[in-house]
């Protein structure tokens, strides 16, 4: 899946189509690999251009922007265009973006996405039948409505004439794979040394921290039970069913959860379902009723009460714009202490 096809190994001229509020670290990480490849090889193998719809620089999510930009028409012939998005990418993928991307595809240019730039390709129908990846916060919502797209949890995915990766510094890994396809392991190792990378990650590295590491322990049976929970959100399994599938008694499972996580299996399962619900609330257009059903709640009332107990606000208010100085978690100190013991570790 992540072997670079011949067409991609000949890529030299790259355009970065920056959408408003794109993530600067993702774009800069990709460009720096190309710059370092040129510097260490002593030749200008790669060139790059910042693209926007109208040729004027747009601000990134941190307020900074590149000093110059060009339109797709004004840029030199490009081998590949990478769409660059940010947290609010859905607000900036309009008909103009979709039409431009479809035109680029018709021109035979390789397409890709950095961070949430994949969202624009999905909405343009240009990833139907392809494997791809996107930042984990966006994946749950897109999966619900785009069944023809094969979402993967890897850091980056290369499938034929499409290259997509997650956010942060994952573009470094994807661009190193591109450099390796043309110039081999030696140059990649030299670039990695310059960047002080501990190792070069490949496309099969998952963007989610493995479950054992995410939970902060290495208890095999407990990890297996948590994995069963994650695989059964819409129709949650009972504690008895979970214990039976794990080959344990109910008392053993309850003791494991209490001793390791200071909570019960039922409360922990609820945390997982509410976390998935929050992803869908923030990253999809699903109704609250649809989200309630997909996350295994018997009623929207039960869902709303459970959600508010954990996050301090209702699912409906979660979707309303928040004041920039408002704390994310507004529950009372007592409730905050009660729920913090059982909350999932941050990813």
GROMACS .gro file of C-alpha atoms in nm:
model
  347
    1UNK     CA    1   0.000   0.000   0.000
    2UNK     CA    2   0.283   0.241   0.081
    3UNK     CA    3   0.527   0.139  -0.186
    4UNK     CA    4   0.579   0.447  -0.400
    5UNK     CA    5   0.461   0.387  -0.760
    6UNK     CA    6   0.691   0.475  -1.048
    7UNK     CA    7   0.491   0.787  -1.131
    8UNK     CA    8   0.538   0.922  -0.780
    9UNK     CA    9   0.910   0.851  -0.779
   10UNK     CA   10   0.955   1.098  -1.066
   11UNK     CA   11   0.789   1.386  -0.880
   12UNK     CA   12   1.006   1.698  -0.865
   13UNK     CA   13   0.773   2.002  -0.880
   14UNK     CA   14   0.525   2.022  -0.592
   15UNK     CA   15   0.246   2.267  -0.518
   16UNK     CA   16   0.105   2.317  -0.169
   17UNK     CA   17  -0.255   2.432  -0.196
   18UNK     CA   18  -0.306   2.611   0.135
   19UNK     CA   19  -0.664   2.654   0.258
   20UNK     CA   20  -0.746   2.919   0.518
   21UNK     CA   21  -0.629   2.828   0.869
   22UNK     CA   22  -0.409   2.545   0.742
   23UNK     CA   23  -0.170   2.387   0.989
   24UNK     CA   24   0.169   2.551   0.947
   25UNK     CA   25   0.370   2.269   1.106
   26UNK     CA   26   0.241   2.016   0.854
   27UNK     CA   27   0.328   2.230   0.551
   28UNK     CA   28   0.665   2.338   0.687
   29UNK     CA   29   0.756   1.979   0.777
   30UNK     CA   30   0.692   1.865   0.419
   31UNK     CA   31   0.884   2.153   0.263
   32UNK     CA   32   1.182   2.112   0.494
   33UNK     CA   33   1.235   1.755   0.374
   34UNK     CA   34   1.253   1.879   0.015
   35UNK     CA   35   1.486   2.164   0.108
   36UNK     CA   36   1.719   1.934   0.298
   37UNK     CA   37   1.722   1.682   0.013
   38UNK     CA   38   1.842   1.958  -0.219
   39UNK     CA   39   2.100   2.084   0.026
   40UNK     CA   40   2.254   1.748   0.111
   41UNK     CA   41   2.261   1.627  -0.249
   42UNK     CA   42   2.409   1.953  -0.373
   43UNK     CA   43   2.148   1.968  -0.650
   44UNK     CA   44   1.806   2.124  -0.692
   45UNK     CA   45   1.609   1.803  -0.724
   46UNK     CA   46   1.290   1.950  -0.585
   47UNK     CA   47   1.104   2.278  -0.624
   48UNK     CA   48   0.786   2.388  -0.450
   49UNK     CA   49   0.522   2.658  -0.477
   50UNK     CA   50   0.265   2.779  -0.226
   51UNK     CA   51  -0.074   2.786  -0.398
   52UNK     CA   52  -0.400   2.957  -0.308
   53UNK     CA   53  -0.725   3.003  -0.496
   54UNK     CA   54  -0.656   3.367  -0.585
   55UNK     CA   55  -0.277   3.379  -0.563
   56UNK     CA   56  -0.273   3.577  -0.239
   57UNK     CA   57  -0.126   3.422   0.079
   58UNK     CA   58  -0.380   3.299   0.334
   59UNK     CA   59  -0.323   3.285   0.710
   60UNK     CA   60  -0.244   2.958   0.882
   61UNK     CA   61  -0.407   2.855   1.209
   62UNK     CA   62  -0.131   3.031   1.404
   63UNK     CA   63  -0.189   3.358   1.218
   64UNK     CA   64   0.130   3.340   1.012
   65UNK     CA   65   0.145   3.298   0.636
   66UNK     CA   66   0.399   3.252   0.360
   67UNK     CA   67   0.512   3.576   0.199
   68UNK     CA   68   0.416   3.477  -0.153
   69UNK     CA   69   0.175   3.248  -0.329
   70UNK     CA   70   0.049   3.171  -0.677
   71UNK     CA   71  -0.259   3.034  -0.845
   72UNK     CA   72  -0.256   2.690  -0.999
   73UNK     CA   73  -0.263   2.846  -1.347
   74UNK     CA   74   0.033   3.073  -1.273
   75UNK     CA   75   0.251   2.799  -1.128
   76UNK     CA   76   0.498   2.609  -1.343
   77UNK     CA   77   0.391   2.265  -1.456
   78UNK     CA   78   0.345   2.068  -1.136
   79UNK     CA   79   0.392   1.698  -1.077
   80UNK     CA   80   0.191   1.693  -0.756
   81UNK     CA   81  -0.043   1.917  -0.556
   82UNK     CA   82  -0.085   1.862  -0.182
   83UNK     CA   83  -0.393   2.014  -0.019
   84UNK     CA   84  -0.317   2.164   0.321
   85UNK     CA   85  -0.595   2.205   0.579
   86UNK     CA   86  -0.642   2.272   0.947
   87UNK     CA   87  -0.889   2.226   1.229
   88UNK     CA   88  -1.174   2.414   1.059
   89UNK     CA   89  -1.118   2.270   0.713
   90UNK     CA   90  -1.490   2.207   0.657
   91UNK     CA   91  -1.549   2.584   0.659
   92UNK     CA   92  -1.314   2.639   0.365
   93UNK     CA   93  -1.391   2.355   0.126
   94UNK     CA   94  -1.633   2.521  -0.115
   95UNK     CA   95  -1.731   2.478  -0.480
   96UNK     CA   96  -1.422   2.668  -0.597
   97UNK     CA   97  -1.192   2.432  -0.412
   98UNK     CA   98  -1.377   2.123  -0.533
   99UNK     CA   99  -1.379   2.239  -0.896
  100UNK     CA  100  -1.009   2.324  -0.887
  101UNK     CA  101  -0.915   1.986  -0.741
  102UNK     CA  102  -1.120   1.801  -0.999
  103UNK     CA  103  -0.953   2.004  -1.272
  104UNK     CA  104  -0.608   1.922  -1.133
  105UNK     CA  105  -0.702   1.554  -1.134
  106UNK     CA  106  -0.812   1.579  -1.498
  107UNK     CA  107  -0.474   1.733  -1.579
  108UNK     CA  108  -0.310   1.412  -1.461
  109UNK     CA  109  -0.138   1.574  -1.163
  110UNK     CA  110  -0.081   1.356  -0.857
  111UNK     CA  111  -0.293   1.468  -0.562
  112UNK     CA  112  -0.245   1.442  -0.190
  113UNK     CA  113  -0.343   1.585   0.144
  114UNK     CA  114  -0.158   1.705   0.452
  115UNK     CA  115  -0.331   1.692   0.789
  116UNK     CA  116  -0.699   1.764   0.714
  117UNK     CA  117  -0.634   1.846   0.349
  118UNK     CA  118  -0.755   1.493   0.284
  119UNK     CA  119  -1.102   1.619   0.373
  120UNK     CA  120  -1.108   1.836   0.059
  121UNK     CA  121  -1.014   1.539  -0.159
  122UNK     CA  122  -1.284   1.324   0.001
  123UNK     CA  123  -1.549   1.591  -0.051
  124UNK     CA  124  -1.437   1.629  -0.414
  125UNK     CA  125  -1.490   1.257  -0.475
  126UNK     CA  126  -1.123   1.216  -0.562
  127UNK     CA  127  -1.054   0.946  -0.302
  128UNK     CA  128  -1.342   0.714  -0.390
  129UNK     CA  129  -1.193   0.366  -0.418
  130UNK     CA  130  -0.863   0.480  -0.268
  131UNK     CA  131  -0.696   0.407   0.063
  132UNK     CA  132  -0.612   0.722   0.255
  133UNK     CA  133  -0.561   0.868   0.599
  134UNK     CA  134  -0.648   1.185   0.786
  135UNK     CA  135  -0.601   1.321   1.136
  136UNK     CA  136  -0.783   1.093   1.382
  137UNK     CA  137  -1.016   1.372   1.500
  138UNK     CA  138  -1.173   1.386   1.153
  139UNK     CA  139  -1.177   1.018   1.066
  140UNK     CA  140  -1.486   0.902   1.257
  141UNK     CA  141  -1.717   1.158   1.099
  142UNK     CA  142  -1.594   1.104   0.744
  143UNK     CA  143  -1.620   0.726   0.771
  144UNK     CA  144  -1.991   0.754   0.849
  145UNK     CA  145  -2.077   0.914   0.514
  146UNK     CA  146  -1.802   0.812   0.271
  147UNK     CA  147  -1.812   0.435   0.251
  148UNK     CA  148  -1.630   0.430  -0.085
  149UNK     CA  149  -1.319   0.578   0.075
  150UNK     CA  150  -1.095   0.328   0.255
  151UNK     CA  151  -0.973   0.513   0.562
  152UNK     CA  152  -0.660   0.379   0.731
  153UNK     CA  153  -0.515   0.468   1.071
  154UNK     CA  154  -0.155   0.482   0.948
  155UNK     CA  155   0.055   0.799   0.966
  156UNK     CA  156   0.055   0.824   0.588
  157UNK     CA  157  -0.086   0.626   0.298
  158UNK     CA  158   0.033   0.610  -0.061
  159UNK     CA  159  -0.213   0.451  -0.300
  160UNK     CA  160  -0.138   0.482  -0.673
  161UNK     CA  161  -0.152   0.854  -0.757
  162UNK     CA  162  -0.272   0.970  -0.415
  163UNK     CA  163  -0.061   1.055  -0.109
  164UNK     CA  164  -0.223   1.144   0.221
  165UNK     CA  165  -0.095   1.186   0.573
  166UNK     CA  166  -0.206   1.291   0.918
  167UNK     CA  167  -0.108   1.611   1.094
  168UNK     CA  168   0.181   1.729   1.304
  169UNK     CA  169   0.516   1.604   1.177
  170UNK     CA  170   0.376   1.304   0.988
  171UNK     CA  171   0.441   1.488   0.656
  172UNK     CA  172   0.813   1.442   0.728
  173UNK     CA  173   0.770   1.066   0.712
  174UNK     CA  174   0.562   1.077   0.395
  175UNK     CA  175   0.803   1.306   0.212
  176UNK     CA  176   1.098   1.095   0.323
  177UNK     CA  177   0.926   0.798   0.157
  178UNK     CA  178   0.902   1.006  -0.159
  179UNK     CA  179   1.271   1.100  -0.144
  180UNK     CA  180   1.369   0.741  -0.078
  181UNK     CA  181   1.187   0.622  -0.390
  182UNK     CA  182   1.413   0.838  -0.607
  183UNK     CA  183   1.738   0.868  -0.416
  184UNK     CA  184   1.754   0.572  -0.178
  185UNK     CA  185   1.807   0.508   0.190
  186UNK     CA  186   2.136   0.694   0.223
  187UNK     CA  187   1.994   1.038   0.151
  188UNK     CA  188   1.695   0.967   0.373
  189UNK     CA  189   1.928   0.870   0.658
  190UNK     CA  190   2.127   1.190   0.611
  191UNK     CA  191   1.811   1.401   0.619
  192UNK     CA  192   1.697   1.219   0.932
  193UNK     CA  193   2.028   1.290   1.102
  194UNK     CA  194   1.997   1.658   1.019
  195UNK     CA  195   1.649   1.665   1.171
  196UNK     CA  196   1.766   1.461   1.473
  197UNK     CA  197   1.499   1.200   1.411
  198UNK     CA  198   1.517   0.894   1.631
  199UNK     CA  199   1.385   0.682   1.347
  200UNK     CA  200   1.208   0.710   1.014
  201UNK     CA  201   0.850   0.594   1.051
  202UNK     CA  202   0.687   0.412   0.763
  203UNK     CA  203   0.329   0.423   0.642
  204UNK     CA  204   0.233   0.128   0.859
  205UNK     CA  205   0.299   0.319   1.180
  206UNK     CA  206  -0.041   0.397   1.325
  207UNK     CA  207  -0.126   0.752   1.426
  208UNK     CA  208  -0.310   0.633   1.736
  209UNK     CA  209  -0.094   0.535   2.029
  210UNK     CA  210  -0.132   0.157   2.078
  211UNK     CA  211  -0.406   0.078   2.325
  212UNK     CA  212  -0.171  -0.052   2.594
  213UNK     CA  213   0.037   0.264   2.581
  214UNK     CA  214  -0.273   0.483   2.565
  215UNK     CA  215  -0.403   0.326   2.885
  216UNK     CA  216  -0.064   0.352   3.052
  217UNK     CA  217  -0.021  -0.015   3.135
  218UNK     CA  218   0.063  -0.343   2.969
  219UNK     CA  219  -0.207  -0.574   3.099
  220UNK     CA  220  -0.292  -0.803   2.809
  221UNK     CA  221  -0.636  -0.915   2.929
  222UNK     CA  222  -0.748  -0.563   3.005
  223UNK     CA  223  -0.625  -0.441   2.667
  224UNK     CA  224  -0.824  -0.718   2.498
  225UNK     CA  225  -1.141  -0.618   2.682
  226UNK     CA  226  -1.093  -0.251   2.597
  227UNK     CA  227  -1.045  -0.348   2.231
  228UNK     CA  228  -1.374  -0.541   2.244
  229UNK     CA  229  -1.540  -0.230   2.381
  230UNK     CA  230  -1.402  -0.014   2.100
  231UNK     CA  231  -1.528  -0.262   1.841
  232UNK     CA  232  -1.881  -0.260   1.982
  233UNK     CA  233  -2.012   0.093   2.026
  234UNK     CA  234  -2.351   0.078   1.856
  235UNK     CA  235  -2.458  -0.235   2.044
  236UNK     CA  236  -2.254  -0.233   2.367
  237UNK     CA  237  -2.170  -0.564   2.526
  238UNK     CA  238  -2.259  -0.627   2.888
  239UNK     CA  239  -1.989  -0.674   3.150
  240UNK     CA  240  -2.083  -1.041   3.166
  241UNK     CA  241  -2.042  -1.079   2.788
  242UNK     CA  242  -1.707  -0.902   2.795
  243UNK     CA  243  -1.580  -1.128   3.072
  244UNK     CA  244  -1.696  -1.441   2.890
  245UNK     CA  245  -1.527  -1.335   2.563
  246UNK     CA  246  -1.206  -1.267   2.755
  247UNK     CA  247  -1.223  -1.606   2.928
  248UNK     CA  248  -1.249  -1.449   3.272
  249UNK     CA  249  -1.506  -1.425   3.547
  250UNK     CA  250  -1.703  -1.107   3.597
  251UNK     CA  251  -1.538  -1.057   3.934
  252UNK     CA  252  -1.190  -1.084   3.781
  253UNK     CA  253  -1.274  -0.822   3.518
  254UNK     CA  254  -1.424  -0.587   3.775
  255UNK     CA  255  -1.117  -0.623   3.996
  256UNK     CA  256  -0.879  -0.555   3.705
  257UNK     CA  257  -1.054  -0.234   3.613
  258UNK     CA  258  -1.076  -0.117   3.972
  259UNK     CA  259  -0.714  -0.190   4.057
  260UNK     CA  260  -0.567  -0.059   3.731
  261UNK     CA  261  -0.796   0.226   3.627
  262UNK     CA  262  -0.984   0.302   3.950
  263UNK     CA  263  -1.316   0.260   3.772
  264UNK     CA  264  -1.566  -0.007   3.669
  265UNK     CA  265  -1.592  -0.174   3.326
  266UNK     CA  266  -1.930  -0.007   3.274
  267UNK     CA  267  -1.800   0.343   3.348
  268UNK     CA  268  -1.494   0.292   3.131
  269UNK     CA  269  -1.706   0.166   2.840
  270UNK     CA  270  -1.921   0.477   2.877
  271UNK     CA  271  -1.610   0.696   2.854
  272UNK     CA  272  -1.511   0.534   2.526
  273UNK     CA  273  -1.857   0.579   2.374
  274UNK     CA  274  -1.876   0.942   2.484
  275UNK     CA  275  -1.534   1.011   2.335
  276UNK     CA  276  -1.651   0.871   2.002
  277UNK     CA  277  -1.969   1.078   2.031
  278UNK     CA  278  -1.764   1.393   2.081
  279UNK     CA  279  -1.559   1.318   1.769
  280UNK     CA  280  -1.880   1.282   1.569
  281UNK     CA  281  -2.031   1.599   1.716
  282UNK     CA  282  -1.727   1.806   1.623
  283UNK     CA  283  -1.634   1.647   1.292
  284UNK     CA  284  -1.955   1.532   1.125
  285UNK     CA  285  -2.297   1.659   1.023
  286UNK     CA  286  -2.477   1.367   1.187
  287UNK     CA  287  -2.778   1.461   1.397
  288UNK     CA  288  -2.761   1.421   1.773
  289UNK     CA  289  -3.012   1.138   1.744
  290UNK     CA  290  -2.795   0.958   1.487
  291UNK     CA  291  -2.488   1.000   1.706
  292UNK     CA  292  -2.679   0.876   2.008
  293UNK     CA  293  -2.777   0.557   1.824
  294UNK     CA  294  -2.432   0.496   1.670
  295UNK     CA  295  -2.270   0.523   2.014
  296UNK     CA  296  -2.511   0.283   2.180
  297UNK     CA  297  -2.741   0.507   2.382
  298UNK     CA  298  -3.102   0.405   2.429
  299UNK     CA  299  -3.230   0.762   2.406
  300UNK     CA  300  -3.105   1.112   2.332
  301UNK     CA  301  -3.201   1.207   2.687
  302UNK     CA  302  -2.970   0.940   2.831
  303UNK     CA  303  -2.697   1.046   2.587
  304UNK     CA  304  -2.729   1.414   2.678
  305UNK     CA  305  -2.720   1.350   3.054
  306UNK     CA  306  -2.416   1.121   3.025
  307UNK     CA  307  -2.236   1.366   2.797
  308UNK     CA  308  -2.297   1.658   3.031
  309UNK     CA  309  -2.177   1.461   3.332
  310UNK     CA  310  -1.840   1.405   3.166
  311UNK     CA  311  -1.782   1.719   2.959
  312UNK     CA  312  -1.980   1.975   3.154
  313UNK     CA  313  -2.207   2.073   2.863
  314UNK     CA  314  -2.473   1.918   2.646
  315UNK     CA  315  -2.415   1.768   2.302
  316UNK     CA  316  -2.614   2.054   2.150
  317UNK     CA  317  -2.403   2.323   2.316
  318UNK     CA  318  -2.089   2.135   2.209
  319UNK     CA  319  -2.168   2.231   1.851
  320UNK     CA  320  -2.226   2.598   1.932
  321UNK     CA  321  -1.933   2.841   1.899
  322UNK     CA  322  -1.742   2.871   2.224
  323UNK     CA  323  -1.591   3.193   2.355
  324UNK     CA  324  -1.215   3.184   2.317
  325UNK     CA  325  -1.160   3.246   2.688
  326UNK     CA  326  -1.414   2.989   2.804
  327UNK     CA  327  -1.271   2.672   2.964
  328UNK     CA  328  -1.337   2.354   2.773
  329UNK     CA  329  -1.458   2.169   3.081
  330UNK     CA  330  -1.711   2.363   3.290
  331UNK     CA  331  -1.830   2.102   3.536
  332UNK     CA  332  -1.821   2.167   3.909
  333UNK     CA  333  -1.496   2.092   4.096
  334UNK     CA  334  -1.660   1.792   4.264
  335UNK     CA  335  -1.777   1.647   3.934
  336UNK     CA  336  -1.441   1.723   3.777
  337UNK     CA  337  -1.266   1.524   4.050
  338UNK     CA  338  -1.517   1.240   4.012
  339UNK     CA  339  -1.482   1.207   3.635
  340UNK     CA  340  -1.110   1.278   3.603
  341UNK     CA  341  -1.022   0.943   3.758
  342UNK     CA  342  -1.204   0.759   3.481
  343UNK     CA  343  -1.132   0.989   3.188
  344UNK     CA  344  -0.924   0.851   2.906
  345UNK     CA  345  -0.562   0.960   2.895
  346UNK     CA  346  -0.505   1.222   2.625
  347UNK     CA  347  -0.377   1.094   2.293
   0.00000   0.00000   0.00000
